[in-house]
Coordinates of C-alpha atoms in Angstrom, one line a residue:
M1 CA 19.1 44.4 -10.6
W2 CA 16.0 42.5 -11.3
R3 CA 14.7 45.6 -13.7
E4 CA 17.5 45.1 -15.7
I5 CA 17.6 41.0 -15.9
L6 CA 14.1 41.6 -17.2
G7 CA 14.1 44.7 -19.1
N8 CA 18.0 45.5 -20.3
T9 CA 19.5 41.6 -20.1
E10 CA 22.2 41.6 -22.4
S11 CA 23.5 45.9 -21.7
L12 CA 23.6 44.3 -18.2
C13 CA 25.6 41.4 -19.2
T14 CA 27.8 43.5 -21.3
R15 CA 28.3 45.7 -18.1
Y16 CA 28.9 42.4 -16.0
A17 CA 32.0 41.2 -18.4
R18 CA 33.5 44.2 -17.9
L19 CA 34.2 44.4 -14.4
W20 CA 34.6 40.4 -14.5
R21 CA 37.5 41.0 -17.0
E22 CA 38.9 43.7 -15.4
Q23 CA 39.5 41.9 -11.9
A24 CA 41.8 40.2 -13.6
G25 CA 45.6 40.3 -11.5
P26 CA 44.4 42.1 -8.3
E27 CA 40.9 40.5 -7.7
R28 CA 41.1 41.1 -4.2
A29 CA 41.5 44.2 -4.6
Y30 CA 38.9 45.0 -7.4
Y31 CA 36.6 42.9 -5.3
D32 CA 36.9 45.9 -2.9
L33 CA 36.4 48.8 -5.5
A34 CA 33.4 47.2 -6.5
R35 CA 32.1 46.6 -3.2
D36 CA 33.0 51.1 -2.7
Q37 CA 31.2 51.5 -6.3
F38 CA 28.1 49.9 -5.3
N39 CA 27.5 51.2 -1.6
R40 CA 27.8 54.5 -3.8
T41 CA 25.8 54.4 -6.6
H42 CA 23.7 51.3 -6.5
R43 CA 24.8 50.0 -9.8
P44 CA 23.2 46.3 -10.7
E45 CA 26.0 45.1 -12.6
C46 CA 27.8 45.8 -9.5
F47 CA 25.9 44.4 -7.1
L48 CA 25.5 41.0 -10.0
Y49 CA 29.9 41.2 -9.8
L50 CA 29.8 41.2 -5.7
L51 CA 26.8 38.3 -5.8
S52 CA 29.0 36.0 -8.3
R53 CA 32.2 37.0 -5.8
C54 CA 31.5 37.1 -2.3
V55 CA 31.1 34.4 0.4
K56 CA 28.5 31.8 0.0
A57 CA 26.4 34.7 -2.7
V58 CA 25.2 36.1 0.9
V59 CA 24.2 39.8 0.9
R60 CA 25.4 41.1 4.4
Y61 CA 24.8 44.9 5.4
N62 CA 26.2 46.9 8.0
S63 CA 24.7 49.1 10.5
Y64 CA 25.0 51.5 7.7
G65 CA 23.3 49.7 4.8
E66 CA 26.5 49.0 3.2
F67 CA 27.1 46.1 1.2
N68 CA 29.9 44.3 3.4
N69 CA 30.5 40.5 2.4
S70 CA 33.7 39.6 2.0
P71 CA 34.9 38.0 -1.3
D72 CA 35.4 34.1 -1.5
N73 CA 39.1 34.6 -2.5
R74 CA 39.4 30.9 -3.7
R75 CA 36.5 32.0 -6.9
K76 CA 36.7 34.6 -9.3
G77 CA 33.2 34.6 -9.9
A78 CA 30.7 32.9 -12.7
R79 CA 32.4 33.3 -15.9
P80 CA 30.6 35.9 -18.5
E81 CA 29.3 33.2 -20.8
T82 CA 27.9 31.5 -17.3
T83 CA 26.2 34.8 -15.7
F84 CA 25.1 35.7 -20.0
A85 CA 23.7 32.1 -19.7
R86 CA 21.9 32.5 -16.7
V87 CA 20.3 36.0 -17.0
T88 CA 18.5 35.4 -20.5
G89 CA 17.5 32.3 -18.9
A90 CA 15.9 34.1 -16.3
A91 CA 14.8 36.6 -18.6
K92 CA 13.1 34.3 -20.9
L93 CA 11.6 32.8 -18.1
L94 CA 9.8 35.7 -16.3
G95 CA 9.5 38.2 -19.3
G96 CA 6.5 39.4 -19.6
R97 CA 5.2 37.4 -17.2
T98 CA 6.4 39.3 -13.6
L99 CA 5.6 42.0 -11.8
L100 CA 8.7 43.5 -9.4
T101 CA 7.4 45.3 -6.9
A102 CA 9.0 46.3 -3.6
T103 CA 6.5 47.2 -0.6
D104 CA 5.3 46.0 2.6
Y105 CA 4.0 42.3 2.6
T106 CA 0.6 43.3 3.3
Q107 CA 0.3 44.9 0.4
V108 CA 1.0 41.7 -1.4
L109 CA -1.0 39.3 0.8
S110 CA -4.1 41.4 0.1
E111 CA -3.5 41.7 -3.6
C112 CA -3.5 37.5 -4.0
G113 CA -6.6 36.4 -4.3
P114 CA -8.3 32.4 -3.9
E115 CA -6.4 31.0 -7.1
D116 CA -2.8 32.2 -6.2
L117 CA -0.2 30.8 -5.0
L118 CA 2.4 32.4 -2.8
Y119 CA 5.4 31.8 -1.4
M120 CA 6.5 33.7 1.6
D121 CA 10.3 33.6 2.6
P122 CA 10.8 36.5 5.8
P123 CA 13.9 37.1 7.7
Y124 CA 14.4 34.0 10.0
Q125 CA 13.7 34.5 13.9
G126 CA 17.3 33.8 14.4
V127 CA 18.8 36.2 12.2
C128 CA 17.0 39.1 12.9
G129 CA 17.1 39.8 16.4
K130 CA 18.6 43.5 17.6
R131 CA 22.4 41.9 17.9
D132 CA 22.4 41.1 14.5
S133 CA 21.9 43.6 11.3
R134 CA 22.5 41.4 8.8
Y135 CA 18.9 41.5 8.2
A136 CA 15.4 43.1 9.0
P137 CA 15.4 44.1 12.7
K138 CA 11.9 45.3 12.3
F139 CA 10.0 42.5 11.2
D140 CA 7.2 41.7 13.7
H141 CA 6.9 38.3 14.2
D142 CA 2.9 38.1 16.0
A143 CA 2.1 40.9 13.3
F144 CA 3.3 38.4 10.5
C145 CA 1.0 35.8 12.4
E146 CA -2.2 37.8 12.2
A147 CA -1.5 38.3 8.7
L148 CA -1.4 34.8 8.0
T149 CA -4.4 34.3 10.5
A150 CA -6.5 36.3 8.7
R151 CA -5.6 34.8 5.2
N152 CA -6.7 31.1 6.7
G153 CA -10.3 32.4 7.2
K154 CA -9.8 33.3 3.7
D155 CA -8.9 29.8 2.9
R156 CA -5.9 31.2 1.0
L157 CA -3.0 29.2 -0.6
Y158 CA 0.7 29.5 0.7
L159 CA 3.7 28.1 1.8
V160 CA 5.8 29.9 4.5
S161 CA 9.9 29.0 5.3
Y162 CA 10.9 29.9 8.3
D163 CA 13.7 29.1 10.6
G164 CA 14.5 25.6 11.5
R165 CA 17.2 23.3 13.1
T166 CA 21.3 22.5 12.8
G167 CA 21.4 19.1 14.3
D168 CA 19.9 19.9 17.8
K169 CA 19.9 23.7 17.6
K170 CA 16.8 24.9 16.9
Y171 CA 16.4 28.6 15.6
G172 CA 13.3 30.6 16.4
H173 CA 10.3 29.6 18.1
A174 CA 7.9 27.2 15.5
L175 CA 4.6 29.2 14.1
P176 CA 1.7 29.0 16.5
A177 CA -0.2 25.6 16.6
G178 CA -3.5 27.8 16.3
L179 CA -2.5 28.5 12.7
R180 CA -2.8 24.9 11.9
L181 CA -0.7 25.0 9.2
T182 CA 1.6 21.8 7.9
H183 CA 5.5 21.4 9.6
I184 CA 7.8 19.9 6.7
E185 CA 11.3 19.7 7.5
V186 CA 13.4 20.7 4.2
H187 CA 16.8 19.3 4.3
A188 CA 19.2 21.4 3.0
G189 CA 22.4 19.3 3.5
R190 CA 25.6 20.1 5.9
S191 CA 25.9 23.0 7.8
S192 CA 29.0 24.5 6.5
Q193 CA 29.3 27.0 10.2
A194 CA 29.8 23.5 11.5
T195 CA 32.1 22.3 9.5
L196 CA 34.4 25.2 10.3
L197 CA 34.0 24.0 13.5
G198 CA 34.7 20.7 13.0
R199 CA 31.2 19.3 13.2
N200 CA 29.3 17.6 11.4
H201 CA 25.6 18.8 11.6
D202 CA 23.2 18.8 9.0
T203 CA 20.5 21.7 8.3
Y204 CA 16.6 21.6 8.0
E205 CA 14.8 24.3 7.1
S206 CA 10.8 24.5 8.0
L207 CA 8.7 25.0 5.0
Y208 CA 4.8 25.5 6.6
L209 CA 1.7 24.8 4.4
S210 CA -1.3 26.8 4.9
P211 CA -4.3 24.4 5.5
A212 CA -6.4 25.3 2.3
L213 CA -2.7 24.0 0.0
A214 CA -2.5 21.1 3.0
G215 CA -6.2 20.2 2.0
A216 CA -5.8 21.1 -2.2
L217 CA -2.9 18.6 -2.0
D218 CA -4.5 15.7 0.0
S219 CA -7.2 15.7 -2.4
G220 CA -4.8 15.7 -5.9
K221 CA -6.0 19.0 -6.7
R222 CA -4.2 21.1 -9.0
V223 CA -3.5 24.4 -6.9
G224 CA -1.9 28.3 -7.8
S225 CA -1.9 29.8 -11.2
K226 CA 1.2 32.6 -10.2

């Protein structure tokens, strides 16, 4: 989908508009058809449509690797003109300066130099266990910490969004103190899940700054080239 956004923008928006207009009337049944088509073909316009219609705009897969999130039946998804503005805006911002890859994160780490600012958003510990197949169950927390340790030894600039808490409930373990990371809690708003359960809790996500990045920010230095 991102390759289409950056390289075939208008065609992607046109195909999305067709799906959006065809859903008029039987929106719920049409969503299921679009989801089935995506699981068979992986067509990018179907994926864009599902993201626009699914609950919380969240990608979920079953154990067979099929997209299985349900539609938000209160909404019909972003109108074609809205989607066009968003997609063309992203293409204008990122086009000609973005390299798209799908590879192991360690390869990306090895290619980033001292002037690069790297943001990482790995699967959270609280949602990548064996009982939860929505995310990557093979993500190795210890190996990830070792990779960060290696970057610290080279004074690399990076941020990591990793786990957090809702109310007093914490998800996963904090990244090891030995990494010497600066920990910041980012207020993400009221928890929708807690609201559904009749509770009033706010969600806070953890953001970690590498020693080199925290030091550069303390000194007022401008950091990162990408």
